[in-house]
Coordinates of C-alpha atoms in Angstrom, one line a residue:
M33 CA 11.5 10.0 1.8
P34 CA 12.1 12.7 4.4
R35 CA 8.5 13.2 5.1
L36 CA 7.5 9.8 5.8
E37 CA 7.1 9.2 9.5
V38 CA 4.6 6.3 9.9
I39 CA 3.7 3.2 8.0
A40 CA 0.1 1.8 8.4
A41 CA 0.4 -1.9 7.8
D42 CA -1.7 -5.2 7.9
A43 CA -1.3 -7.9 10.6
G44 CA 0.3 -10.0 7.8
Y45 CA 3.4 -7.8 8.1
K46 CA 4.4 -8.1 11.6
L47 CA 7.7 -9.9 11.4
N48 CA 10.6 -9.0 9.2
F49 CA 8.7 -5.8 7.9
I50 CA 8.5 -4.3 11.1
E51 CA 12.4 -4.9 11.7
H52 CA 13.4 -3.5 8.5
V53 CA 11.3 -0.3 8.7
E54 CA 12.3 0.4 12.3
A55 CA 16.1 0.1 11.4
N56 CA 15.3 2.8 8.7
G57 CA 13.9 5.2 11.4
W58 CA 10.2 4.9 10.7
R59 CA 7.5 3.8 12.7
V60 CA 5.0 1.1 12.0
E61 CA 1.3 0.9 13.0
I62 CA -0.2 -2.5 12.8
A63 CA -4.1 -2.4 12.2
Q64 CA -5.8 -5.4 14.0
K65 CA -9.2 -6.3 15.1
P66 CA -9.9 -5.6 18.7
E67 CA -9.3 -8.9 21.0
G68 CA -12.4 -11.1 21.2
S69 CA -14.3 -9.4 18.1
R70 CA -16.2 -11.6 15.7
G71 CA -17.2 -10.8 12.2
F72 CA -16.5 -7.8 10.0
V73 CA -14.8 -4.8 12.0
P74 CA -13.5 -2.0 9.9
E75 CA -9.7 -1.6 10.5
K76 CA -8.0 2.0 10.9
N77 CA -6.5 3.1 7.6
R78 CA -7.3 0.1 5.6
W79 CA -9.7 1.7 3.0
P80 CA -6.9 3.9 1.4
V81 CA -4.9 0.8 0.9
E82 CA -7.9 -1.1 -0.7
R83 CA -8.7 1.6 -2.7
S84 CA -5.1 2.0 -4.2
F85 CA -5.2 -1.9 -4.8
G86 CA -8.6 -1.2 -6.7
W87 CA -6.9 1.5 -8.8
F88 CA -3.9 -0.8 -9.6
N89 CA -6.3 -3.4 -11.2
F90 CA -7.2 -0.8 -14.0
R91 CA -3.6 -0.8 -15.0
R92 CA -2.9 -4.1 -17.0
R93 CA 0.7 -4.6 -15.7
L94 CA -0.2 -4.2 -12.1
F95 CA -3.1 -6.8 -11.8
R96 CA -0.6 -9.5 -11.3
D97 CA 2.9 -9.7 -10.4
V98 CA 4.4 -10.1 -13.9
E99 CA 7.5 -7.8 -13.7
K100 CA 11.1 -9.2 -14.0
S101 CA 12.8 -6.9 -11.7
V102 CA 11.9 -4.7 -8.6
E103 CA 13.0 -1.7 -10.5
S104 CA 10.5 -2.4 -13.4
S105 CA 7.7 -3.1 -10.8
E106 CA 8.5 0.1 -8.8
A107 CA 8.5 2.1 -12.1
M108 CA 5.0 0.7 -13.0
L109 CA 3.5 1.5 -9.6
Q110 CA 5.0 5.1 -10.2
L111 CA 3.3 5.4 -13.6
A112 CA 0.0 4.3 -12.1
F113 CA 0.2 6.7 -9.3
I114 CA 1.2 9.6 -11.7
S115 CA -1.6 8.7 -14.2
I116 CA -4.0 8.5 -11.2
I117 CA -3.0 12.0 -10.0
I118 CA -3.2 13.5 -13.4
N119 CA -6.8 12.2 -14.1
R120 CA -7.8 13.7 -10.6
L121 CA -6.2 17.0 -11.3
A122 CA -7.9 16.9 -14.8
K123 CA -11.4 17.0 -13.4

């Protein structure tokens, strides 16, 4: 992925994920609430991730982790994004 430079991640991905990503030459930005804040605080770049997960819920095989292999799961994700893009281009 030559164009990939920065990966925005949730605070739950702090440990092994960051080490793996940085070992591959990419940078990780962890979205967190400011210190001392209470209640709902919108996090940077969070809505595109949540929107994508919402789109996945419309694909029957992606609403739950049912695939037997990583390759099969990756193929289903790629098909989902292809169908989303095709639907958006058709409008």
